[in-house]
Structures are given as structure tokens and as C-alpha cells.
Coordinates of C-alpha atoms in Angstrom, one line a residue:
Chain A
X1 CA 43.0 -143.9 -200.6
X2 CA 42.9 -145.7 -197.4
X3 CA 44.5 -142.9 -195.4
X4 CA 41.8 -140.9 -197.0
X5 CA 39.0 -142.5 -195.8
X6 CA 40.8 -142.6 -192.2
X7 CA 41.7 -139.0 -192.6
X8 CA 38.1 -137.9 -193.5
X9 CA 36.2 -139.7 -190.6
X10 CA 38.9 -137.9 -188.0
X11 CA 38.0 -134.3 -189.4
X12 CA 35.0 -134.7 -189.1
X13 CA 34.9 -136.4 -186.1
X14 CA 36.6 -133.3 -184.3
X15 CA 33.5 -131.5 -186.5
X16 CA 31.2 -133.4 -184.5
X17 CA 32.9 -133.0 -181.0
X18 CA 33.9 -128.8 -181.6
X19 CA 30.3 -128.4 -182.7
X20 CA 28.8 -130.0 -179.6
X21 CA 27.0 -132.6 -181.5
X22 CA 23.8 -133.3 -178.4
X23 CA 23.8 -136.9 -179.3
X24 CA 27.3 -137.6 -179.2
X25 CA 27.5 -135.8 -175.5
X26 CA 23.9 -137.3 -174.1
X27 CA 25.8 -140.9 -175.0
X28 CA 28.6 -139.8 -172.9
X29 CA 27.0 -138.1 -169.9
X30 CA 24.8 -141.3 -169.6
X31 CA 27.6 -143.6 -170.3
X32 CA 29.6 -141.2 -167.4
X33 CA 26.6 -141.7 -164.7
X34 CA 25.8 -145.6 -165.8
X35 CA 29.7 -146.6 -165.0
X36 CA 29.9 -143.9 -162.2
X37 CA 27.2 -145.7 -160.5
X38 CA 28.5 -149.2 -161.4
X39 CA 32.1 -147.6 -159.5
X40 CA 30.4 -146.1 -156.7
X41 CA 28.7 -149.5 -155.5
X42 CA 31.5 -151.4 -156.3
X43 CA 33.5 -149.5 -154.4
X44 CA 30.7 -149.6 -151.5
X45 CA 30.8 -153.5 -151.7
X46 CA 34.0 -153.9 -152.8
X47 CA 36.3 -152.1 -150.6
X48 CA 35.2 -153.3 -147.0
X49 CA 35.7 -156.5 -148.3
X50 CA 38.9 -155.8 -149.5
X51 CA 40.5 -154.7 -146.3
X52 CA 39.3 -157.2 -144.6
X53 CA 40.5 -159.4 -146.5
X54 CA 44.0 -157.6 -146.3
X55 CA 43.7 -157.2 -142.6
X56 CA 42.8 -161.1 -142.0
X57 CA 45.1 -163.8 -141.6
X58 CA 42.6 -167.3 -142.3
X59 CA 43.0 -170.7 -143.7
X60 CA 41.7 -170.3 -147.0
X61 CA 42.9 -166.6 -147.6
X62 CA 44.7 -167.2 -150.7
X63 CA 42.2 -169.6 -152.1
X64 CA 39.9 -166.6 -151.9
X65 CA 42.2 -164.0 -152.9
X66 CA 42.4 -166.4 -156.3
X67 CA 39.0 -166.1 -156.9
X68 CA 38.8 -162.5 -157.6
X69 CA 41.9 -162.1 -159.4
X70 CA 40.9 -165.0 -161.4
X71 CA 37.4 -163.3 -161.5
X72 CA 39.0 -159.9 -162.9
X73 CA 39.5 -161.4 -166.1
X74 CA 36.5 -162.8 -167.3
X75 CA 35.2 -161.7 -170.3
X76 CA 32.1 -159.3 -170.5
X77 CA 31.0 -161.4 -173.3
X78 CA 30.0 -164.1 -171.0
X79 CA 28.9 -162.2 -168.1
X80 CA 26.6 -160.2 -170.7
X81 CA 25.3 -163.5 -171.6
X82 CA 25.1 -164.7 -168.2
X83 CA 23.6 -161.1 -167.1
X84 CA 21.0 -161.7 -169.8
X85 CA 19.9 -164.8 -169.1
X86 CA 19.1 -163.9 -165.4
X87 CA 17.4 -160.7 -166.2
X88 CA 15.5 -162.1 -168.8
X89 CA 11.4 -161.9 -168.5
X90 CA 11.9 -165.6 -168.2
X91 CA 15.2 -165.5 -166.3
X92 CA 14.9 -166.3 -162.5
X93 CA 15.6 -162.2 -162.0
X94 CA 12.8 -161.1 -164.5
X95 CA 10.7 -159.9 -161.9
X96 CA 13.0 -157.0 -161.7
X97 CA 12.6 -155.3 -164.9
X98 CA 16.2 -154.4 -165.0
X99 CA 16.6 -155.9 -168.3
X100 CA 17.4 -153.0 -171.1
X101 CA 17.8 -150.3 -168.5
X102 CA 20.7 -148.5 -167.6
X103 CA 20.5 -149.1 -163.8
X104 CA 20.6 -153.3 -165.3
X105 CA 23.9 -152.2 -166.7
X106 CA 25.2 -150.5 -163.4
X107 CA 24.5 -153.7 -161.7
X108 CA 26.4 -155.7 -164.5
X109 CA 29.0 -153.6 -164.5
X110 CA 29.2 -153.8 -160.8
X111 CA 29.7 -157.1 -160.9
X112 CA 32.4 -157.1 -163.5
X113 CA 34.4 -154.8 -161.4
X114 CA 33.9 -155.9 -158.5
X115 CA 37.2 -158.4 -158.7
X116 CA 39.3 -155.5 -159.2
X117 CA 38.2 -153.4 -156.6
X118 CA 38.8 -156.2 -153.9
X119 CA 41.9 -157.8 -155.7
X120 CA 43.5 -154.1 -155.7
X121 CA 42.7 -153.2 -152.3
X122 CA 43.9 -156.2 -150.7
X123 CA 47.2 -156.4 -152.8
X124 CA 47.5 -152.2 -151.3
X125 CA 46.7 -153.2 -147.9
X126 CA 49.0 -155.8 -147.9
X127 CA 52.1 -154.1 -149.2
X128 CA 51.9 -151.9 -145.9
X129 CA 54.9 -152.7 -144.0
X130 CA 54.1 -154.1 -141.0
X131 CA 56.1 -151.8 -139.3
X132 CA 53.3 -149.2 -139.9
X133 CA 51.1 -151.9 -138.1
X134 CA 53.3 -152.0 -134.8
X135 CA 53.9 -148.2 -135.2
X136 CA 50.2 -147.5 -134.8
X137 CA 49.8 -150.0 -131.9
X138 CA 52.8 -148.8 -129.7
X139 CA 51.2 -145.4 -130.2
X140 CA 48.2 -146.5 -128.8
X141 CA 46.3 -147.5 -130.9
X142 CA 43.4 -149.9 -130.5
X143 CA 42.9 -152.8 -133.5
X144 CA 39.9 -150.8 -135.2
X145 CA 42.3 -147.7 -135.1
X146 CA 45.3 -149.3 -136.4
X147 CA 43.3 -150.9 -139.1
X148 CA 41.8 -147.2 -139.8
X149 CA 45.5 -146.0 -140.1
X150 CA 46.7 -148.6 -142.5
X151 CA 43.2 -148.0 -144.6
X152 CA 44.7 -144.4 -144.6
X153 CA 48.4 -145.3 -145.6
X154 CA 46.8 -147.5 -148.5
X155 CA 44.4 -145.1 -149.6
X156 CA 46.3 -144.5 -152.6
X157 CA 46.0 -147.9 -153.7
X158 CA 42.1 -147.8 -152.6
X159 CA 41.6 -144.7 -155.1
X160 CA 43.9 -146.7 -157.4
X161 CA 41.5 -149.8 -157.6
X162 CA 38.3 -147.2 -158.1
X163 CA 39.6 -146.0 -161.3
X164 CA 41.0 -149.4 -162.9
X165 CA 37.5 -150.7 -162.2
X166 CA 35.6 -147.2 -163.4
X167 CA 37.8 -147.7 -166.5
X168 CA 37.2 -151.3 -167.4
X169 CA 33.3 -150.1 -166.8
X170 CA 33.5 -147.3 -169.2
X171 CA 35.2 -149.1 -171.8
X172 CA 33.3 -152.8 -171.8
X173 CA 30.4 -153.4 -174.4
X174 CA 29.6 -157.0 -173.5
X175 CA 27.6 -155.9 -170.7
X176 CA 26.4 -153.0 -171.7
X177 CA 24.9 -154.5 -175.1
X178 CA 23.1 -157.6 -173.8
X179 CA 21.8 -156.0 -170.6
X180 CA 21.5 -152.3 -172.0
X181 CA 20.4 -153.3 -175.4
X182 CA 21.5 -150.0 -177.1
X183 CA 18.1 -148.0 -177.1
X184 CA 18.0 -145.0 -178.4
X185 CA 14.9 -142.9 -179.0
X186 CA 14.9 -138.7 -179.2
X187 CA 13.9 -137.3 -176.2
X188 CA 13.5 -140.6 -174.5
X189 CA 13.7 -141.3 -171.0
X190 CA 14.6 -145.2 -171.2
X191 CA 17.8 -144.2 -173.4
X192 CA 20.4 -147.5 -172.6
X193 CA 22.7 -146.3 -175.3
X194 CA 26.7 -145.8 -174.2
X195 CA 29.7 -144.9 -176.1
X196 CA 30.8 -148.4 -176.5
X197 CA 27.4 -149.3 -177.6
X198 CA 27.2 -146.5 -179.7
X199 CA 30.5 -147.3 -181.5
X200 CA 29.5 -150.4 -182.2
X201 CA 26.5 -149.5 -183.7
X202 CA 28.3 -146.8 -186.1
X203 CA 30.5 -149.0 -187.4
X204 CA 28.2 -151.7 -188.7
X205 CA 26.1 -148.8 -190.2
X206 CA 29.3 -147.2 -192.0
X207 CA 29.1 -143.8 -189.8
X208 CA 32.9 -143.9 -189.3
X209 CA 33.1 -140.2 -188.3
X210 CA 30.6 -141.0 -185.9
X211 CA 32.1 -143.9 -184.3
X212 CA 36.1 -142.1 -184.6
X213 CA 34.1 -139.2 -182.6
X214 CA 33.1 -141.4 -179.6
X215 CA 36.1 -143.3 -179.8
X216 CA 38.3 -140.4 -179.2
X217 CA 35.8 -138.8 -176.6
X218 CA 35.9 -142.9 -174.9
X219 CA 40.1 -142.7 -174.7
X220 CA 40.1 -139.1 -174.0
X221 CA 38.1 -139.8 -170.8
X222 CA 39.8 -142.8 -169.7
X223 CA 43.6 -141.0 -170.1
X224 CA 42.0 -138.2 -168.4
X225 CA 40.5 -139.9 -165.8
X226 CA 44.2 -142.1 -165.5
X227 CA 46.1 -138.3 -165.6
X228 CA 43.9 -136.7 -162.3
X229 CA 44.6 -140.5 -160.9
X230 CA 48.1 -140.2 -161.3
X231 CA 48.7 -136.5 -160.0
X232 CA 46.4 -137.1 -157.0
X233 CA 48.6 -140.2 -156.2
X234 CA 51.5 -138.1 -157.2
X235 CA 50.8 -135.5 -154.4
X236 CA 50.1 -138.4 -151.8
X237 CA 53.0 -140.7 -151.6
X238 CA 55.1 -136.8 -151.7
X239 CA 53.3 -136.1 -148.6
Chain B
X1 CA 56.5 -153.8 -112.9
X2 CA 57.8 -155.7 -116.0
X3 CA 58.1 -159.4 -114.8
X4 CA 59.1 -162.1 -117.6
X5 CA 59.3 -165.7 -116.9
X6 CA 60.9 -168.8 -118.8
X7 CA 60.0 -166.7 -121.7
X8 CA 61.4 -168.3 -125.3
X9 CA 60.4 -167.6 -129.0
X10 CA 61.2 -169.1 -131.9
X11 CA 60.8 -168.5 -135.4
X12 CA 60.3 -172.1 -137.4
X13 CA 63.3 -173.5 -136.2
X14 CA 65.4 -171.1 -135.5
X15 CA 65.4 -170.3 -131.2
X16 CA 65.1 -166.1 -130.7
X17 CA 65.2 -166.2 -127.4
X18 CA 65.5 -169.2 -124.7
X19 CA 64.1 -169.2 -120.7
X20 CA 64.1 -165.4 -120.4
X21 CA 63.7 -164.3 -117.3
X22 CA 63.8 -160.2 -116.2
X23 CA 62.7 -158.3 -114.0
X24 CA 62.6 -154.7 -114.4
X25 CA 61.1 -151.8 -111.6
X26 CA 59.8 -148.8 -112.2
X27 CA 62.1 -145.7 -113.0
X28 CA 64.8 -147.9 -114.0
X29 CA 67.2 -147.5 -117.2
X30 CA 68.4 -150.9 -118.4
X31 CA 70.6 -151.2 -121.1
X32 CA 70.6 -154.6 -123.1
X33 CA 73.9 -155.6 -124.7
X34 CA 74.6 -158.4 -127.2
X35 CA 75.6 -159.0 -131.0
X36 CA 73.4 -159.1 -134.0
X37 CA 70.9 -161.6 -133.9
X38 CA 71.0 -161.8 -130.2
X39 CA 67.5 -162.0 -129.3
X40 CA 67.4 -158.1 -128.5
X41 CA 64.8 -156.8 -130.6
X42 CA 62.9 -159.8 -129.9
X43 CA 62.9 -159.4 -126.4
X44 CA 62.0 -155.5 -126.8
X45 CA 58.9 -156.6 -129.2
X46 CA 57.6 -159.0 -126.4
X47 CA 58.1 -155.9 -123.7
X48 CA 56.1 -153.5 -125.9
X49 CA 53.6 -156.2 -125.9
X50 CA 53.6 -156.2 -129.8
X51 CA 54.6 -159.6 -130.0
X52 CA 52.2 -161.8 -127.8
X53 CA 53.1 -165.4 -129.7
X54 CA 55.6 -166.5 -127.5
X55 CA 56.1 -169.3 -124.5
X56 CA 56.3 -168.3 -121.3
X57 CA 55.0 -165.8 -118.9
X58 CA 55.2 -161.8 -119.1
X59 CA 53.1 -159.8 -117.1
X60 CA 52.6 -155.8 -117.0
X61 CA 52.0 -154.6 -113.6
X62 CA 50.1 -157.3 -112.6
X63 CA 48.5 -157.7 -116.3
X64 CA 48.8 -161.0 -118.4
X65 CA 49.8 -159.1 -121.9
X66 CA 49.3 -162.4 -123.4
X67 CA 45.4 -161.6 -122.3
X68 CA 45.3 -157.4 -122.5
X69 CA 47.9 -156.9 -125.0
X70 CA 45.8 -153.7 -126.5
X71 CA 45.7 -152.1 -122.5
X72 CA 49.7 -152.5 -121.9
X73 CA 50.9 -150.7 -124.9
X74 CA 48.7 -147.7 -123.9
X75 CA 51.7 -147.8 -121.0
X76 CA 54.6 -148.3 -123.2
X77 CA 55.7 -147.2 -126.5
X78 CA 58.9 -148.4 -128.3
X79 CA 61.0 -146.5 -130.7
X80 CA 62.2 -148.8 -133.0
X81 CA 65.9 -149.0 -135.0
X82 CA 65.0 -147.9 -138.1
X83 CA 62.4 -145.1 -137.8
X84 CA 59.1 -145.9 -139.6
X85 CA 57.1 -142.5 -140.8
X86 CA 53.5 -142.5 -141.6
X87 CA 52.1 -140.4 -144.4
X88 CA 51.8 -137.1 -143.7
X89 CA 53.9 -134.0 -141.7
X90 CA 56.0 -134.3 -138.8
X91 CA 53.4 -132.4 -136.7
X92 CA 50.8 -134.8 -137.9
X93 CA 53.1 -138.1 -137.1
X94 CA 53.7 -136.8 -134.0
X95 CA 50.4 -135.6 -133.1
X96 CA 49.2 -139.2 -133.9
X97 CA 49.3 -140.4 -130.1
X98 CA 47.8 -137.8 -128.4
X99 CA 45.0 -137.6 -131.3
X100 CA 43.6 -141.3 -130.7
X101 CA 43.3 -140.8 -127.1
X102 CA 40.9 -138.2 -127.6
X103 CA 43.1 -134.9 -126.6
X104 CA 41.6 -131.6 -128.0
X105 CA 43.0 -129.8 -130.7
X106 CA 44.4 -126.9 -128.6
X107 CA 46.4 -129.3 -126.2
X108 CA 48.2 -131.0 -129.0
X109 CA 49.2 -128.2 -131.2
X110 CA 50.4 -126.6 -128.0
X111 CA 52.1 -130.1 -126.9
X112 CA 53.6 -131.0 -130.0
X113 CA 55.2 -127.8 -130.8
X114 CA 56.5 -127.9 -127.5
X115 CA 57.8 -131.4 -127.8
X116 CA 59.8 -130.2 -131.2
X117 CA 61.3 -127.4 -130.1
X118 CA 63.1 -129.3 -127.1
X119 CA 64.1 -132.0 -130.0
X120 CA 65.1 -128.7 -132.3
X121 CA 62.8 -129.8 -134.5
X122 CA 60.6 -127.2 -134.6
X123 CA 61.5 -125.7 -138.0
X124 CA 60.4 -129.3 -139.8
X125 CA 57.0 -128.9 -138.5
X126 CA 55.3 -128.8 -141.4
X127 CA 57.5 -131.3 -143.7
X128 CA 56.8 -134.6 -145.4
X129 CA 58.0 -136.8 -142.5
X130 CA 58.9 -139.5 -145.2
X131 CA 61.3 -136.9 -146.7
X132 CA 63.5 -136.2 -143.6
X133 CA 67.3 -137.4 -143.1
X134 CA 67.6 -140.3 -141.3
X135 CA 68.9 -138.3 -138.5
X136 CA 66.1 -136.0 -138.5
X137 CA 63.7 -138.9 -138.7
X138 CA 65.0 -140.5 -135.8
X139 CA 64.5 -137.2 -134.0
X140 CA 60.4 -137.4 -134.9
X141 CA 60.5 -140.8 -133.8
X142 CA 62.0 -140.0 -130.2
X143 CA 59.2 -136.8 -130.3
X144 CA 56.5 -139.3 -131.5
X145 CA 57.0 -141.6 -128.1
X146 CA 58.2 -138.8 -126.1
X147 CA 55.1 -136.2 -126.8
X148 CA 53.3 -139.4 -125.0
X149 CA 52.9 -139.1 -120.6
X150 CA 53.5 -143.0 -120.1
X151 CA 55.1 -145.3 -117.9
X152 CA 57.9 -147.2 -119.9
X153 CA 59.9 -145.8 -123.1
X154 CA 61.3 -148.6 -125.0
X155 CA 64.5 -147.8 -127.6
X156 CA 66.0 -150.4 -130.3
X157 CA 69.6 -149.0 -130.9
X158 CA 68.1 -145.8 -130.7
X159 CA 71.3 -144.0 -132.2
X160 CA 72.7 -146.1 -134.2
X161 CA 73.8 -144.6 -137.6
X162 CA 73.4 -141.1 -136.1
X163 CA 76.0 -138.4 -136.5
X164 CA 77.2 -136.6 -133.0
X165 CA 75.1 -133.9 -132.5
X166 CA 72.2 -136.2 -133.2
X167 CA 73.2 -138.6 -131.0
X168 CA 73.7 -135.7 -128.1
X169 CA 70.2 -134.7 -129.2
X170 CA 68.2 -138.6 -128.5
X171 CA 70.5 -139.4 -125.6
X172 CA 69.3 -135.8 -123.8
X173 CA 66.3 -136.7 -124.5
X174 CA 66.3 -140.4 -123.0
X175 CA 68.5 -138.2 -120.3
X176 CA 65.2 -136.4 -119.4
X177 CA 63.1 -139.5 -119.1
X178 CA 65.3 -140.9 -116.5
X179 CA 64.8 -137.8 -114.7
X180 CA 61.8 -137.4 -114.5
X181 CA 61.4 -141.3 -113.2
X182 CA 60.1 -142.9 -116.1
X183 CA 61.0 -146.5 -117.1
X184 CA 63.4 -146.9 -119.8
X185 CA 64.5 -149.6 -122.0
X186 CA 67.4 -149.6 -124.6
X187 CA 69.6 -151.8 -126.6
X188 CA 72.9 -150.6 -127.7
X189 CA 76.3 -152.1 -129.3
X190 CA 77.7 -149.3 -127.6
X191 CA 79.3 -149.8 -124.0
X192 CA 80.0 -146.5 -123.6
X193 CA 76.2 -145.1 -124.1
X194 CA 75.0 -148.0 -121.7
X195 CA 77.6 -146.8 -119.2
X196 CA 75.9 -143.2 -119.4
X197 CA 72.6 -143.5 -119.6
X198 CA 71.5 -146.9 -117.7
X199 CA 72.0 -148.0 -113.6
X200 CA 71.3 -151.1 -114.5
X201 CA 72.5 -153.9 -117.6
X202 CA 71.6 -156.8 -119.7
X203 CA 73.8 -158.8 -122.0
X204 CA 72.2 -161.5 -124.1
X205 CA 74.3 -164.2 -126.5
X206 CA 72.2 -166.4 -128.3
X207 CA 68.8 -165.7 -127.2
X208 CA 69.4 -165.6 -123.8
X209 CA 70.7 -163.4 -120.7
X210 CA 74.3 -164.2 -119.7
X211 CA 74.7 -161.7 -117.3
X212 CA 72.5 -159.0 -115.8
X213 CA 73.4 -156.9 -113.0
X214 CA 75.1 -153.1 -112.6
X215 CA 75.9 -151.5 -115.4
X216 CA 79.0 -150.9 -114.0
X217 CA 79.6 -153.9 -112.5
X218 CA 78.7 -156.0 -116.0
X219 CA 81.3 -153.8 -118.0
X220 CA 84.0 -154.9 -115.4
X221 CA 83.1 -158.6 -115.7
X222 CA 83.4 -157.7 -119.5
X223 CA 86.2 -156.2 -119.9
X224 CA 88.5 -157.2 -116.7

């Protein structure tokens, strides 16, 4: 009986997902874009100050480098509240209406994976031998073109931290509840709702397939996403 | 042209290399001799100006390389013991030098190519560099400094753990550097390549220089 009820919500979850259901793929195309943004500046941010970190030698280094890994733990519960708070009407950061809009949960996002991106990157950056490092500069190479070379030798690791973070960002709902707010209307432009949003809401209303749909569309993507990941680094440390 | 003075290094406590003093002139091949752990490395680090932390004086053709580190080692290159590869084909790992000082694209395919074929490496042009035989990578290495026009050539043990005809291939190279007048620096274990390829030798015990001189005239205090 209990297999039954597991059985039926996956049939007609691949129902929903075979017939193109335009709900179930709006939630994912916005949920795609919202943590594809939250990546992209992230990565903007995140990866300067990554290899410099990596590059630099400074009292203090490690202290710092303790704060993002430390930081890439914390739970999107709290930073949803925290988020909220902020962006609230009342909230010191009211004045910028990001509150229930999906560039709010970009920006919250961002800063969730913002540890990772810098905690990655400097952990690639440093595990370039520093033979690499005196191989560029008794080539010739000035400082800024050796650091450019060892950005290039660690650029697996770079592309690496991009997709941890875009994963965590896809798959967190703390964020995306309390700053997105899960708004849904037909044909509406202010839509906030993404597939871990959605999910959630399924399940508390009983719409299993629903929710077994977007769940299997939410893993799909992230093993897909880890598979290209994989090959590309694949091909790289070959070459 | 290479002047060191009273130059030591340590690492914590342990001395690398105590009141070296060398001089070396230009289109001279100096061999430096010594066991493991002699200082020899550390010594060819400080000459290729990519060590700078140390006591002492060393300068570069007038230079301080403590002050202009960045414009000596656009004059010398070293070739170290255990061939580092960056990511990528030979011809790109070898094309590395010439590309960050600006040549054009022409001049280096032309320059490389030509630089592999004397090193009969021609045929592993296009090949993961990282992939190659120890041998063979050694070979890129010696292309990598040698594709470079510059003033002093600097080899750790260049041959060590080479088969023959490898090691007939980087000592004809280093052969054609003497020729043509360059500067050339080496450390060996091996007497008999520092008998053929330098005029003038080194040996170090302990971090420092215990005799420099002739080659020939060193091996004879050595061995008579």
C-alpha cells in the first residue's frame, strides 16, 4: 500500500515531465536563471578574491581563509531569516524593493555561495606546486603573468568552485522561501516561485506527483550539471 | 657578470649555504660538484634570481637581484632536476617564453618547431606535455630554456635519471650553448660530464665552496 502510493506519484510524475507540463518547466527555467545569476556574480566577486587570497602570503591569511570555510556551512535557514529581516519594508535595506523578487533571491543566494567560491579557489590555487610558480618566472615571466599562469593551471578547480556553489544555489529553499516568497500567479511577471519552493509547497498540499516531478527534474539537473563538470575537468588535467 | 658575495641561506635552522662567494664571466661553463644536500640547488635558485631571501650580496651585471629580481631572470633561465610541465602541448609549453615577450605568432611556430626538431622532438609536438617519459620531458624542458636568445642557461643535474641517448641528446645541446658563447651553469654527480662539458669547476661540501678552479685541475686535486 505504501509502495503504491510511492509508485503512483512517480508515473505520473514522468506523465507530468513527458507531457511538458508549462508550469513544472517555467519553475525550472526561472529557478535555472535566478541561481545562474546568483553563480555568475559570485563567481564575479568571488573569484578575484579567491586568488588573491591564494597568491598572498599575509599575517592573518588563515584566520581569513577560516572565515569562509566556516561561512560555507551556514544554514540557509538563518541567512533567509537574516536576508529577510534586511529586505524587509522596515529592514534597513527596504528601500530596495528586493524583497519577494527573484533578483532578492540571486543576491541571497549570492551571498550563500559566495564562501565556496573563494574557499574552493584558494584551496586550487594553492595546491599549484610551486614549481609551476618558478617555472613561469625563469621563463620570463613578470608577477602579473605568472599569477595569470597559475590562474590558468588552476582553472579546473575555478570551474570546479562555480558548480559546487551553482549547486548549493539550485538546491537551497531557506533563501529562496523567505526572500522569494513563492509567488505564483498565471501569466505573471513577478513569479518568485523555484523548484525547491515549489516542492515544498506540493507536499504540504498532498500533490506528491507534483512534487516527485520537480524533485527528479531538481537532481536530474544537479547530476547533469556535476556529469558536464566532470568530463570538462576530465579533458583538462588529460591535456 | 655573475658576482656573489659572503652569500649564506638558511632554512629555520638548518645552514644551505655559508659565505658564498663566485664569480662567474660571461661564456663560461662551470660545473658545480658536491653530494646531496650540498647547497647546489640552493645556490642555482639564488643565480636564477628565484630565490632573493638570502644574506649577502649577488649582483647581475651590475644589477642588485635582491632589488630587480623580475629584470635578471629575463637574462637567465634555469632548467630544473625534475622537469615541471605546464598544462597543455609540448609546442604550447615551449612556446610559453617567447609568447610573454610579445613575439608574433609566425616567429614562434617557426622557432619552436625549429627548436624540436634539433632536440628530435619534433614528432611530440602536439602531445600532452604532462604525458611524456621522463626522458622526453627533460628534452621539452632543455627546448623550453633553449628556444629562449639569453645570456646564462642554468641546469640542476640536467641528466640525471636519463638513458644514453638522452643524455647524448641534452649534453649536445648544452654542447651548442657553449659554442655559441653563452653562459652556462650546471650541477652534476657526475665527474666525467663536468670533465666534458665545463672549462671551469665548483665543488661544494656543506653549503659551501671547497675548491673552485679548472675543471681539470679540481679533478686532479680530487682524485690524485
Amino acid at each position: 500500500m505504501a509502495w503504491d502510493y510511492i509508485f503512483e506519484g512517480l508515473l505520473e510524475a514522468f506523465k507530468l515531465i513527458i507531457s511538458g507540463n508549462p508550469e513544472l518547466y517555467d519553475i525550472l527555467l526561472r529557478s535555472i536563471k535566478v541561481s545562474g545569476l546568483a553563480t555568475l556574480y559570485a563567481g564575479l566577486i568571488g573569484v578575484p578574491i579567491g586568488v588573491l587570497l591564494g597568491l598572498s602570503d599575509f599575517k592573518g591569511k588563515e584566520f581569513v581563509k577560516s572565515i569562509f570555510n566556516g561561512l560555507m556551512g551556514i544554514p540557509t535557514v538563518v541567512l533567509g531569516l537574516i536576508l529577510y529581516l534586511f529586505l524587509a519594508p522596515a529592514g534597513p535595506l527596504g528601500f530596495l524593493n528586493l524583497l519577494y523578487t527573484t533578483t532578492g533571491i540571486s543576491l541571497g543566494q549570492m551571498i550563500l555561495i559566495l564562501p565556496i567560491v573563494v574557499s574552493v579557489t584558494v584551496n586550487s590555487i594553492e595546491s599549484i606546486e610551486e614549481d609551476i610558480r618558478y617555472l613561469a618566472l625563469t621563463l620570463g615571466a613578470d608577477e602579473s603573468q605568472m599569477m595569470l599562469k597559475i590562474i590558468e593551471e588552476a582553472s579546473p578547480g575555478i570551474l570546479l568552485s562555480l558548480i559546487m556553489a551553482f549547486n548549493r544555489a539550485i538546491a537551497e529553499l531557506g533563501v529562496a522561501l523567505m526572500v522569494g516568497g513563492n509567488i505564483f500567479i498565471k501569466g505573471g511577471e513577478m513569479n518568485t516561485r523555484v523548484l525547491t519552493t515549489a516542492i515544498q509547497m506540493y507536499v504540504t498540499r498532498g500533490e506528491i506527483s507534483m512534487a516527485i516531478a520537480l524533485g527528479i527534474i531538481l537532481l536530474s539537473l544537479v547530476y547533469l550539471v556535476s556529469m558536464i563538470v566532470n568530463y570538462i575537468q576530465r579533458r583538462w588535467v588529460e591535456a | 657578470m655573475i658576482l656573489l658575495r659572503e652569500v649564506s641561506k638558511t632554512f629555520g635552522d638548518k645552514v644551505a649555504l655559508r659565505d658564498v662567494n663566485l664569480e662567474v664571466k660571461e661564456g663560461e661553463a662551470l660545473a658545480i660538484l658536491g653530494h646531496s644536500g650540498a647547497g647546489k640547488t640552493t645556490l642555482l635558485k639564488i643565480i636564477s634570481a628565484l630565490d632573493t631571501d638570502f644574506r649577502g650580496v649577488y649582483t647581475f651585471k651590475g644589477i642588485d637581484v635582491k632589488r630587480d629580481p623580475g629584470r635578471v631572470r629575463k637574462c637567465i633561465t634555469m632548467v630544473f632536476q625534475h622537469p615541471v610541465m605546464f598544462r597543455g602541448t609540448v609546442f604550447e609549453n615551449v612556446a610559453y617564453g617567447l609568447k610573454i615577450r610579445g613575439y608574433s605568432k609566425s616567429y614562434i611556430q617557426e622557432r619552436v618547431e625549429e627548436m624540436l626538431e634539433s632536440l628530435g622532438i619534433l614528432e611530440l609536438k602536439d602531445r600532452s606535455a604532462r604525458k611524456l617519459s621522463g626522458g622526453e620531458k627533460q628534452r621539452v624542458a632543455v627546448a623550453r630554456a633553449l628556444v629562449l636568445d639569453l645570456d646564462v642557461y642554468v641546469f640542476d643535474e640536467p641528466t640525471s635519471n636519463l638513458d644514453i641517448e638522452n643524455i647524448k641528446v641534452v649534453e649536445g645541446a648544452i654542447r651548442g650553448l657553449i659554442k655559441r658563447g653563452k653562459t652556462v651553469i650546471f650541477t652534476t654527480h657526475d665527474f666525467l660530464q663536468a670533465r666534458r662539458l665545463s672549462n671551469r669547476m665548483v665543488h661544494m661540501e656543506k653549503g659551501e665552496i671547497v675548491r673552485i678552479g679548472k675543471t681539470e685541475r679540481i679533478l686532479s686535486d680530487m682524485f690524485l
